[in-house]
C-alpha positions as a printed Julia matrix, in Angstrom:
172×3 Matrix{Float64}:
  65.83   28.39  -48.94
  69.45   28.35  -47.94
  71.21   26.04  -45.52
  72.8    28.04  -42.78
  75.16   26.51  -40.19
  76.93   27.94  -37.19
  79.48   30.63  -37.75
  83.02   30.18  -36.55
  82.47   32.79  -33.81
  79.42   30.92  -32.47
  81.35   27.65  -32.36
  84.27   29.28  -30.53
  81.89   30.83  -27.96
  80.27   27.43  -27.31
  83.69   25.77  -26.94
  84.84   28.48  -24.49
  81.67   28.08  -22.4
  82.1    24.3   -22.32
  85.74   24.74  -21.34
  84.81   27.02  -18.44
  82.21   24.54  -17.24
  84.7    21.68  -17.49
  87.35   23.56  -15.51
  84.93   24.48  -12.7
  82.82   21.32  -12.51
  85.25   18.52  -13.39
  87.35   18.63  -10.2
  84.21   17.97   -8.13
  83.54   14.8   -10.1
  87.13   13.67  -10.61
  88.31   13.79   -6.99
  87.04   10.33   -6.15
  90.08    9.38   -4.05
  89.27   11.75   -1.18
  85.6    10.71   -1.27
  86.63    7.06   -1.18
  88.98    7.64    1.76
  86.28    9.46    3.71
  83.77    6.7     2.98
  86.13    3.92    4.01
  86.66    5.69    7.34
  82.93    5.21    7.94
  83.27    1.49    7.24
  86.34    1.32    9.47
  84.41    3.02   12.28
  81.67    0.39   12.07
  84.26   -2.42   12.1
  86.1    -0.96   15.11
  82.82   -0.45   17.0
  81.74   -4.01   16.25
  85.11   -5.4    17.31
  85.09   -3.37   20.53
  81.61   -4.68   21.35
  82.82   -8.24   20.8
  85.75   -7.61   23.17
  83.37   -6.11   25.73
  81.04   -9.11   25.49
  83.95  -11.48   26.09
  85.1    -9.32   29.03
  81.6    -9.27   30.51
  81.34  -13.06   30.28
  84.67  -13.33   32.11
  83.55  -10.75   34.71
  86.42   -8.4    33.84
  84.46   -5.51   32.38
  84.21   -3.62   35.7
  87.88   -3.8    36.62
  90.22   -0.93   35.85
  93.72   -1.85   34.86
  95.1     1.62   34.41
  98.8     1.37   33.87
  99.28   -2.36   34.31
  97.33   -3.75   31.33
  96.7    -7.07   33.08
  93.08   -7.59   32.08
  92.75   -9.22   28.7
  90.46  -11.4    26.65
  91.39  -14.02   24.1
  89.84  -13.93   20.64
  90.5   -16.13   17.62
  93.2   -13.76   16.33
  94.97  -13.27   19.68
  94.8   -11.57   23.05
  93.35   -8.09   23.53
  94.25   -6.01   26.58
  91.29   -4.11   28.02
  90.27   -1.17   30.18
  86.78   -1.43   31.65
  86.08   -4.3    29.26
  86.91   -2.41   26.05
  90.18   -2.53   24.08
  92.95   -0.61   25.84
  94.21    2.19   23.59
  97.7     2.31   25.11
  98.36   -1.3    24.17
  97.46   -0.78   20.49
 100.88    0.12   19.15
 100.7    -1.58   15.75
  98.04   -2.58   13.27
  98.76   -6.23   14.03
  97.63   -5.65   17.64
  94.45   -3.93   16.5
  94.0    -6.8    14.04
  93.46   -9.1    17.04
  89.98   -7.6    17.45
  89.29   -5.89   14.11
  90.3    -7.51   10.85
  92.19   -4.7     9.12
  95.35   -4.86    7.09
  98.6    -2.93    7.38
  98.48   -2.77    3.57
  95.47   -0.47    3.9
  95.8     1.25    7.28
  98.41    2.84    9.57
  98.1     3.42   13.31
  99.41    6.21   15.51
  99.41    5.41   19.22
  98.56    8.19   21.62
 100.94    9.45   24.3
 101.11   12.27   26.81
  98.82   15.19   26.14
  99.03   14.75   22.37
 100.47   16.98   19.66
  99.57   17.93   16.11
 101.11   14.64   14.93
 100.51   12.36   17.95
  97.09   11.77   19.53
  96.74   12.09   23.33
  97.15    9.2    25.77
  94.14    6.9    25.99
  93.6     7.11   22.23
  94.96    5.84   18.97
  94.36    7.01   15.42
  93.93    4.85   12.33
  94.73    6.53    9.01
  94.66    5.3     5.41
  98.03    3.79    4.48
 100.48    6.53    3.58
  98.46    9.3     5.27
 100.06   10.65    8.45
  97.99   11.53   11.51
  97.61   15.29   11.75
  95.24   17.71   13.46
  95.87   20.39   10.83
  92.54   21.17    9.15
  93.8    20.57    5.62
  95.22   17.11    6.38
  92.75   15.53    8.82
  91.93   12.01    7.67
  91.64    9.53   10.53
  89.5     7.56   12.95
  90.3     8.38   16.57
  89.49    5.68   19.14
  89.26    6.91   22.73
  89.05    4.25   25.44
  86.45    4.64   28.21
  87.57    6.63   31.24
  85.56    4.68   33.83
  83.31    1.67   34.3
  79.95    2.0    32.59
  81.26    4.29   29.87
  81.86    3.34   26.26
  84.7     4.25   23.92
  84.29    7.09   21.45
  84.98    6.76   17.75
  85.58   10.09   16.05
  86.07   10.46   12.31
  87.95   13.45   10.92
  87.75   13.48    7.13
  88.14   17.15    6.17
  91.62   16.49    4.77
  91.07   13.17    3.04
């Protein structure tokens, strides 16, 4: 009875096969940053929805939730962190120009998030009026398919409607 091991050729073939598997499978498991960004957008959406509902509840208690303030931004509610301007009782997108203003109704940090205020009809790098986009810090707002990574808040257009919260995470 003789002891027989693997030949050098068999070992090289196994190493090549493992190398091919590593090259094709590893990137799917290693790219945790984009998965984490996409997941945190889901958490951000829940926080923004909850904050908007709190603002609406305060507006309803004050009887301001039915009043439109298009253009003048005079309707507002006061929360612990500061005042929030509203349209139809929900946070007014045009008044949310910085993270610190959004932070009045949603506790988010400028260390983690950036905001892009909407204007006009919108462009590839600026959302349309009546909206604002929140992106992970250091990620610019963009509608290009390869770089979409944001939460887009759209204020209600009339009384009785609710804001929309759209997540785009194909480019995270």
